[in-house]
Amino acid sequence: MKLTYDHREVQNRLLVTMPSHEVEEAMETIEAIQSLKHKLGAVVLGHNYMTPDVYWGVSDFVGDSLGLSRLAAETDAKIILFNGVHFMAETAKVLNPNKMVLIADPEAGCSLAESINSDDIRALKAQYPGVPVVTYVNCTADAKSETDICCTSSNAVKVVNSLDSDTVIFLPDAYLAKNVAKMTNKKIIAWEKGKCMVHELYRPEDVAAARNQFADLMVVAHPECDTTVTELADFAGSTSQMEGAIERSGKSNILLITECSMGDNLRSQFPGKNFISTCHTCPHMKRITLDKILHSLQTLTFEVLVDVEIARKARSSVERMLKIG
Ligand code: 13P
Ligand code: SF4
C-alpha cells in the first residue's frame, strides 16, 4: 500500500494507540525524517510489523514480504531504507545491486533466518539428490544462493505446486512447511529447527478462550503458527492477506494471531472493529525506531552489502518467485 504523508492524518492515527505527549514528540522526528528523505530522494519501505509511528509516519510503502520485495524490485529511487528486519533489506539489495540499501539497525535479525545456512542446504541437497529446494524469504542471501526458488507466506503453496517434482524440500520454517503440506499433494521435507520465535508462542487454547469470550469473532492467524493453531482459525495467510481478509469480513471482533504492532496499525485503519490481542512482540522488528531511522538517513548507515556472487545466485531464486507471483 502506498502512503502519502499528511501531518494531521498521521497524528490522528497515532493518537489511537499512543499517549498524546509521545505523539507530539514522535511528530517532530517524523517531520525531520520526511524532509531528509525527500532531500536524499530515498524511498522508505515499512513492513506490517513496524510500530505505528514508523509504519504510518515515515513509510512510502507498507506491506508484507512479497509486496515489499516487488516494490524493491521496481523502485527508481537511488536509496532504499528498509524498515523491517535484515533479511528483508538484504533481499532488496539482492534485487538492486547498484542501489544503496540502508537498515536503521543491522542487528534486526530473525529466528528463522538464523536457523539455517548454505552449508545446511548443501548437506540436504546431498541427502536428497535431485529434490528441488524452496526457501521461505525469511533466510539470509547466503541461504537463498543455494536454493532453487524462494517463497513467502502469501505464495508458498503456489510456488511448491509450480515445481515438477512429487517431493519438495521446504526450508526453514517447520510450521509453514506443515501448513503448506496440508494444502498440496506433494511430499514436503521440512527443517525442524526453523521456528518463528513470535508465532511459535501461540497455542490452540488462545483461540478456544477467545471463541468462548467473544461473539461475532473472526480468528486470523499467520501460517508461521503451528497447524494446531491455524486449523482453528477462520483465515490464515501473510500479513497483507490477513489485512485483506479483515477488510472483507463483516465480523466486529478480530483475534489477530500475529506480531503485536500489526494490530496497532490496523486499529486506526478499521476503527469500527475491536482487535483482541494475545500479543507477542518480535524483538528484531522492534529494533527499528524513529530515532534510529533519522540517524540512518543523516549518516547513510547501515548500508546492507551482499557478496556479488552470492547476490547473483540469490537473485535468480527471488526472481523466479516474483515471476510466479
Ligand atoms: P509476511 O509479511 O510476508 O506475512 O511475513 C511475516 C513475517 O514474519 C516477516 O518477518
Ligand atoms: Fe522472524 Fe518471526 Fe520476527 Fe518475522 S516475526 S522477523 S519471522 S522472528
Tab-separated table of C-alpha atoms and ligand atoms in Angstrom:
chain	number	residue	atom	x	y	z
A	1	MET	CA	0.000	0.000	0.000
A	2	LYS	CA	1.304	3.434	-0.956
A	3	LEU	CA	1.164	6.096	1.756
A	4	THR	CA	1.139	9.841	1.126
A	5	TYR	CA	2.270	11.828	4.138
A	6	ASP	CA	-0.222	14.152	5.773
A	7	HIS	CA	0.798	15.553	9.180
A	8	ARG	CA	-2.702	15.738	10.667
A	9	GLU	CA	-3.761	12.326	9.397
A	10	VAL	CA	-0.643	10.649	10.836
A	11	GLN	CA	-1.130	12.488	14.148
A	12	ASN	CA	-4.742	11.253	14.381
A	13	ARG	CA	-3.737	7.687	13.577
A	14	LEU	CA	-1.008	7.688	16.237
A	15	LEU	CA	-3.406	9.074	18.843
A	16	VAL	CA	-5.448	5.849	18.503
A	17	THR	CA	-2.732	3.812	20.265
A	18	MET	CA	-0.202	6.290	21.763
A	19	PRO	CA	-0.404	8.897	24.567
A	20	SER	CA	-0.587	12.489	23.256
A	21	HIS	CA	2.769	13.628	24.717
A	22	GLU	CA	4.509	10.721	22.924
A	23	VAL	CA	2.696	11.549	19.683
A	24	GLU	CA	3.855	15.160	19.918
A	25	GLU	CA	7.467	14.048	20.350
A	26	ALA	CA	7.181	11.444	17.556
A	27	MET	CA	5.735	14.014	15.124
A	28	GLU	CA	8.870	16.181	15.434
A	29	THR	CA	11.119	13.246	14.481
A	30	ILE	CA	8.691	12.182	11.727
A	31	GLU	CA	8.859	15.689	10.191
A	32	ALA	CA	12.682	15.595	10.268
A	33	ILE	CA	12.728	12.150	8.606
A	34	GLN	CA	10.202	13.196	5.958
A	35	SER	CA	12.239	16.240	4.896
A	36	LEU	CA	15.562	14.363	4.882
A	37	LYS	CA	14.021	11.506	2.904
A	38	HIS	CA	12.853	13.959	0.202
A	39	LYS	CA	16.214	15.740	0.119
A	40	LEU	CA	18.006	12.394	-0.422
A	41	GLY	CA	15.442	11.022	-2.897
A	42	ALA	CA	15.150	7.902	-0.726
A	43	VAL	CA	12.218	5.522	-0.726
A	44	VAL	CA	11.169	4.124	2.655
A	45	LEU	CA	9.613	0.669	2.826
A	46	GLY	CA	7.866	-0.472	6.002
A	47	HIS	CA	6.844	-3.986	6.980
A	48	ASN	CA	3.414	-4.539	8.556
A	49	TYR	CA	5.130	-5.279	11.920
A	50	MET	CA	6.594	-1.782	12.299
A	51	THR	CA	5.236	0.259	15.216
A	52	PRO	CA	2.556	2.820	14.175
A	53	ASP	CA	4.951	5.821	14.344
A	54	VAL	CA	7.305	4.132	11.848
A	55	TYR	CA	4.536	2.485	9.819
A	56	TRP	CA	2.222	5.485	9.330
A	57	GLY	CA	4.742	8.270	9.950
A	58	VAL	CA	7.654	7.679	7.600
A	59	SER	CA	6.830	4.875	5.124
A	60	ASP	CA	6.258	5.465	1.412
A	61	PHE	CA	5.047	1.902	1.016
A	62	VAL	CA	3.894	-0.630	3.582
A	63	GLY	CA	3.116	-4.309	3.152
A	64	ASP	CA	4.101	-7.938	3.569
A	65	SER	CA	7.348	-9.582	2.495
A	66	LEU	CA	6.188	-10.312	-1.046
A	67	GLY	CA	4.675	-6.858	-1.631
A	68	LEU	CA	7.792	-5.105	-0.359
A	69	SER	CA	10.099	-7.352	-2.438
A	70	ARG	CA	8.094	-6.390	-5.526
A	71	LEU	CA	8.341	-2.697	-4.677
A	72	ALA	CA	12.063	-3.049	-4.044
A	73	ALA	CA	12.430	-4.648	-7.489
A	74	GLU	CA	10.505	-1.825	-9.186
A	75	THR	CA	11.677	1.350	-7.460
A	76	ASP	CA	13.602	4.091	-9.293
A	77	ALA	CA	14.899	5.620	-6.048
A	78	LYS	CA	18.684	5.633	-5.592
A	79	ILE	CA	18.423	4.877	-1.872
A	80	ILE	CA	16.125	2.306	-0.261
A	81	LEU	CA	15.658	2.487	3.505
A	82	PHE	CA	14.113	-0.788	4.612
A	83	ASN	CA	12.201	-0.629	7.874
A	84	GLY	CA	11.938	-4.317	8.658
A	85	VAL	CA	14.490	-6.983	9.506
A	86	HIS	CA	17.871	-7.662	7.947
A	87	PHE	CA	16.858	-10.471	5.576
A	88	MET	CA	14.260	-8.137	4.019
A	89	ALA	CA	16.821	-5.380	3.431
A	90	GLU	CA	19.213	-7.993	2.041
A	91	THR	CA	16.527	-9.175	-0.399
A	92	ALA	CA	16.109	-5.559	-1.532
A	93	LYS	CA	19.885	-5.323	-2.086
A	94	VAL	CA	19.958	-8.628	-3.998
A	95	LEU	CA	17.287	-7.205	-6.336
A	96	ASN	CA	19.045	-3.814	-6.583
A	97	PRO	CA	22.804	-4.455	-6.620
A	98	ASN	CA	23.545	-0.910	-7.841
A	99	LYS	CA	21.423	0.937	-5.278
A	100	MET	CA	22.207	1.903	-1.724
A	101	VAL	CA	20.099	-0.138	0.698
A	102	LEU	CA	20.009	1.016	4.308
A	103	ILE	CA	18.693	-0.525	7.515
A	104	ALA	CA	18.380	1.518	10.699
A	105	ASP	CA	19.662	-1.335	12.900
A	106	PRO	CA	21.735	-4.129	11.329
A	107	GLU	CA	21.120	-6.325	14.411
A	108	ALA	CA	17.437	-6.688	13.460
A	109	GLY	CA	17.613	-10.413	12.740
A	110	CYS	CA	15.105	-13.258	12.613
A	111	SER	CA	14.955	-16.620	14.422
A	112	LEU	CA	14.050	-18.338	11.137
A	113	ALA	CA	16.928	-16.757	9.207
A	114	GLU	CA	19.339	-17.749	11.987
A	115	SER	CA	18.222	-21.405	11.884
A	116	ILE	CA	19.850	-22.338	8.566
A	117	ASN	CA	22.827	-21.519	6.338
A	118	SER	CA	24.105	-22.526	2.918
A	119	ASP	CA	26.163	-25.461	4.361
A	120	ASP	CA	22.968	-26.918	5.852
A	121	ILE	CA	21.240	-26.620	2.468
A	122	ARG	CA	24.151	-28.199	0.591
A	123	ALA	CA	24.016	-31.121	3.070
A	124	LEU	CA	20.262	-31.557	2.491
A	125	LYS	CA	20.775	-31.484	-1.283
A	126	ALA	CA	23.395	-34.232	-0.921
A	127	GLN	CA	20.964	-36.243	1.223
A	128	TYR	CA	18.060	-35.816	-1.245
A	129	PRO	CA	19.689	-35.575	-4.695
A	130	GLY	CA	17.524	-34.013	-7.381
A	131	VAL	CA	14.791	-32.851	-4.961
A	132	PRO	CA	14.025	-29.143	-5.536
A	133	VAL	CA	14.615	-26.713	-2.660
A	134	VAL	CA	12.117	-23.982	-1.787
A	135	THR	CA	13.218	-21.476	0.823
A	136	TYR	CA	10.989	-19.025	2.588
A	137	VAL	CA	12.356	-15.469	2.072
A	138	ASN	CA	12.993	-15.366	5.845
A	139	CYS	CA	16.595	-16.501	5.374
A	140	THR	CA	19.949	-14.912	4.541
A	141	ALA	CA	21.135	-14.182	0.983
A	142	ASP	CA	23.748	-16.893	1.609
A	143	ALA	CA	20.933	-19.457	2.176
A	144	LYS	CA	18.989	-18.088	-0.805
A	145	SER	CA	22.030	-18.626	-3.003
A	146	GLU	CA	21.756	-22.422	-2.516
A	147	THR	CA	18.032	-22.631	-3.196
A	148	ASP	CA	16.045	-23.273	-6.390
A	149	ILE	CA	13.224	-20.871	-5.649
A	150	CYS	CA	12.068	-18.611	-2.811
A	151	CYS	CA	8.548	-18.161	-1.494
A	152	THR	CA	6.715	-16.030	1.047
A	153	SER	CA	3.754	-16.959	3.198
A	154	SER	CA	1.451	-15.471	0.543
A	155	ASN	CA	2.602	-17.665	-2.352
A	156	ALA	CA	4.179	-20.762	-0.701
A	157	VAL	CA	1.574	-23.263	-1.951
A	158	LYS	CA	1.659	-21.800	-5.464
A	159	VAL	CA	5.464	-21.993	-5.543
A	160	VAL	CA	5.527	-25.595	-4.263
A	161	ASN	CA	2.854	-26.659	-6.769
A	162	SER	CA	4.768	-24.991	-9.613
A	163	LEU	CA	7.645	-27.472	-9.233
A	164	ASP	CA	7.850	-30.525	-11.440
A	165	SER	CA	8.573	-32.986	-8.628
A	166	ASP	CA	6.484	-35.129	-6.227
A	167	THR	CA	8.799	-34.230	-3.338
A	168	VAL	CA	9.988	-30.766	-2.290
A	169	ILE	CA	12.464	-29.638	0.383
A	170	PHE	CA	10.818	-26.691	2.160
A	171	LEU	CA	13.036	-24.509	4.395
A	172	PRO	CA	13.497	-23.167	7.030
A	173	ASP	CA	10.077	-22.707	8.693
A	174	ALA	CA	8.850	-26.065	10.054
A	175	TYR	CA	5.360	-24.718	10.795
A	176	LEU	CA	4.908	-23.006	7.427
A	177	ALA	CA	6.045	-26.314	5.896
A	178	LYS	CA	3.321	-28.140	7.885
A	179	ASN	CA	0.694	-25.606	6.757
A	180	VAL	CA	1.805	-25.952	3.121
A	181	ALA	CA	1.835	-29.773	3.368
A	182	LYS	CA	-1.873	-29.654	4.230
A	183	MET	CA	-2.624	-27.746	1.017
A	184	THR	CA	-0.581	-29.666	-1.534
A	185	ASN	CA	-0.333	-33.266	-2.726
A	186	LYS	CA	3.456	-33.080	-2.777
A	187	LYS	CA	5.614	-34.689	-0.100
A	188	ILE	CA	7.294	-31.962	1.943
A	189	ILE	CA	10.696	-32.434	3.579
A	190	ALA	CA	10.956	-29.810	6.332
A	191	TRP	CA	13.707	-28.340	8.542
A	192	GLU	CA	12.613	-28.976	12.119
A	193	LYS	CA	14.975	-26.375	13.644
A	194	GLY	CA	13.268	-23.414	11.952
A	195	LYS	CA	10.577	-21.648	14.025
A	196	CYS	CA	9.442	-18.052	14.246
A	197	MET	CA	10.058	-17.054	17.875
A	198	VAL	CA	6.844	-14.982	17.838
A	199	HIS	CA	4.349	-17.313	16.153
A	200	GLU	CA	5.560	-20.480	17.904
A	201	LEU	CA	4.240	-18.979	21.162
A	202	TYR	CA	0.594	-19.197	20.093
A	203	ARG	CA	-1.471	-22.134	21.343
A	204	PRO	CA	-4.835	-23.604	20.259
A	205	GLU	CA	-6.114	-22.663	23.759
A	206	ASP	CA	-5.714	-18.962	22.802
A	207	VAL	CA	-8.263	-19.463	20.038
A	208	ALA	CA	-10.607	-21.557	22.174
A	209	ALA	CA	-10.590	-18.972	25.006
A	210	ALA	CA	-11.395	-16.096	22.631
A	211	ARG	CA	-14.187	-18.071	20.960
A	212	ASN	CA	-15.740	-18.626	24.406
A	213	GLN	CA	-15.425	-14.987	25.384
A	214	PHE	CA	-16.366	-13.095	22.204
A	215	ALA	CA	-19.376	-13.458	19.940
A	216	ASP	CA	-19.156	-12.369	16.284
A	217	LEU	CA	-15.454	-13.282	16.250
A	218	MET	CA	-13.101	-13.700	13.309
A	219	VAL	CA	-9.824	-15.515	14.029
A	220	VAL	CA	-6.993	-14.583	11.697
A	221	ALA	CA	-3.638	-16.360	12.004
A	222	HIS	CA	-0.258	-16.255	10.320
A	223	PRO	CA	0.930	-19.584	8.809
A	224	GLU	CA	4.197	-19.333	10.772
A	225	CYS	CA	1.979	-20.701	13.607
A	226	ASP	CA	1.656	-24.446	14.149
A	227	THR	CA	-1.194	-26.135	12.248
A	228	THR	CA	-2.851	-26.841	15.638
A	229	VAL	CA	-3.497	-23.060	15.693
A	230	THR	CA	-4.119	-22.305	12.010
A	231	GLU	CA	-6.660	-25.104	11.652
A	232	LEU	CA	-8.801	-23.372	14.308
A	233	ALA	CA	-8.588	-20.013	12.522
A	234	ASP	CA	-11.142	-18.643	10.061
A	235	PHE	CA	-8.316	-17.417	7.842
A	236	ALA	CA	-4.562	-17.991	7.619
A	237	GLY	CA	-2.275	-16.026	5.325
A	238	SER	CA	0.524	-13.487	5.022
A	239	THR	CA	0.236	-10.210	6.937
A	240	SER	CA	-1.251	-8.375	3.920
A	241	GLN	CA	-3.585	-11.271	3.161
A	242	MET	CA	-4.738	-11.130	6.810
A	243	GLU	CA	-5.434	-7.422	6.402
A	244	GLY	CA	-7.473	-8.116	3.241
A	245	ALA	CA	-9.489	-10.850	4.978
A	246	ILE	CA	-10.295	-8.497	7.881
A	247	GLU	CA	-11.391	-5.781	5.434
A	248	ARG	CA	-13.749	-8.206	3.675
A	249	SER	CA	-15.158	-9.632	6.907
A	250	GLY	CA	-18.368	-8.357	8.497
A	251	LYS	CA	-17.221	-9.556	11.953
A	252	SER	CA	-16.746	-6.891	14.622
A	253	ASN	CA	-14.311	-8.772	16.893
A	254	ILE	CA	-10.977	-9.828	15.430
A	255	LEU	CA	-8.499	-12.149	17.133
A	256	LEU	CA	-5.220	-11.380	15.428
A	257	ILE	CA	-2.707	-14.195	15.854
A	258	THR	CA	0.482	-12.479	14.809
A	259	GLU	CA	3.005	-9.848	15.913
A	260	CYS	CA	1.626	-7.063	18.171
A	261	SER	CA	2.223	-3.981	16.051
A	262	MET	CA	0.100	-5.303	13.209
A	263	GLY	CA	-2.952	-4.969	15.496
A	264	ASP	CA	-1.925	-1.431	16.484
A	265	ASN	CA	-1.646	-0.437	12.816
A	266	LEU	CA	-4.999	-1.983	11.926
A	267	ARG	CA	-6.782	-0.308	14.877
A	268	SER	CA	-6.598	3.085	13.171
A	269	GLN	CA	-7.337	1.581	9.752
A	270	PHE	CA	-10.528	-0.180	10.875
A	271	PRO	CA	-11.914	1.972	13.705
A	272	GLY	CA	-15.215	0.030	13.707
A	273	LYS	CA	-13.528	-3.243	14.646
A	274	ASN	CA	-12.371	-4.499	18.032
A	275	PHE	CA	-8.910	-6.103	17.861
A	276	ILE	CA	-8.255	-8.658	20.566
A	277	SER	CA	-4.535	-9.084	21.024
A	278	THR	CA	-2.900	-12.060	22.636
A	279	CYS	CA	0.152	-10.014	21.971
A	280	HIS	CA	3.635	-11.353	21.251
A	281	THR	CA	6.341	-8.953	20.087
A	282	CYS	CA	9.209	-9.579	17.657
A	283	PRO	CA	12.299	-8.097	19.367
A	284	HIS	CA	14.036	-7.859	15.981
A	285	MET	CA	11.312	-5.790	14.334
A	286	LYS	CA	11.173	-3.570	17.432
A	287	ARG	CA	14.831	-2.566	16.972
A	288	ILE	CA	13.684	-0.220	14.206
A	289	THR	CA	12.777	3.086	15.850
A	290	LEU	CA	12.213	6.659	14.638
A	291	ASP	CA	15.461	7.887	16.228
A	292	LYS	CA	17.494	5.141	14.529
A	293	ILE	CA	15.782	5.867	11.181
A	294	LEU	CA	16.690	9.569	11.454
A	295	HIS	CA	20.282	8.634	12.303
A	296	SER	CA	20.363	6.210	9.368
A	297	LEU	CA	19.353	8.915	6.880
A	298	GLN	CA	21.667	11.527	8.443
A	299	THR	CA	24.718	9.256	8.254
A	300	LEU	CA	23.729	6.923	5.359
A	301	THR	CA	24.217	3.937	7.655
A	302	PHE	CA	23.892	0.996	7.945
A	303	GLU	CA	24.471	0.038	4.371
A	304	VAL	CA	23.457	-3.539	3.510
A	305	LEU	CA	26.052	-5.252	1.307
A	306	VAL	CA	25.941	-8.706	-0.277
A	307	ASP	CA	28.843	-10.527	-1.959
A	308	VAL	CA	28.442	-10.234	-5.758
A	309	GLU	CA	28.443	-13.981	-6.461
A	310	ILE	CA	26.061	-14.797	-3.581
A	311	ALA	CA	23.769	-11.964	-4.733
A	312	ARG	CA	23.761	-13.287	-8.324
A	313	LYS	CA	22.706	-16.771	-7.215
A	314	ALA	CA	20.208	-15.495	-4.609
A	315	ARG	CA	18.681	-13.107	-7.191
A	316	SER	CA	17.728	-15.945	-9.502
A	317	SER	CA	15.753	-17.719	-6.724
A	318	VAL	CA	13.969	-14.494	-5.724
A	319	GLU	CA	13.249	-13.501	-9.337
A	320	ARG	CA	11.936	-16.981	-10.071
A	321	MET	CA	9.461	-16.479	-7.212
A	322	LEU	CA	8.462	-12.994	-8.392
A	323	LYS	CA	7.621	-14.417	-11.832
A	324	ILE	CA	5.223	-16.893	-10.224
A	325	GLY	CA	3.516	-14.144	-8.248
B	1	13P	P1	4.728	-11.620	5.785
B	1	13P	O1	4.571	-10.146	5.969
B	1	13P	O2	5.224	-11.934	4.428
B	1	13P	O3	3.470	-12.340	6.121
B	1	13P	O4	5.865	-12.108	6.801
B	1	13P	C1	5.691	-12.189	8.155
B	1	13P	C2	6.961	-12.183	8.898
B	1	13P	O5	7.106	-12.765	9.932
B	1	13P	C3	8.050	-11.418	8.406
B	1	13P	O6	9.045	-11.451	9.295
B	2	SF4	FE1	11.486	-13.520	12.100
B	2	SF4	FE2	9.236	-14.116	13.375
B	2	SF4	FE3	10.384	-11.770	13.815
B	2	SF4	FE4	9.212	-12.271	11.440
B	2	SF4	S1	8.221	-12.121	13.411
B	2	SF4	S2	11.225	-11.325	11.775
B	2	SF4	S3	9.638	-14.452	11.212
B	2	SF4	S4	11.271	-13.754	14.289
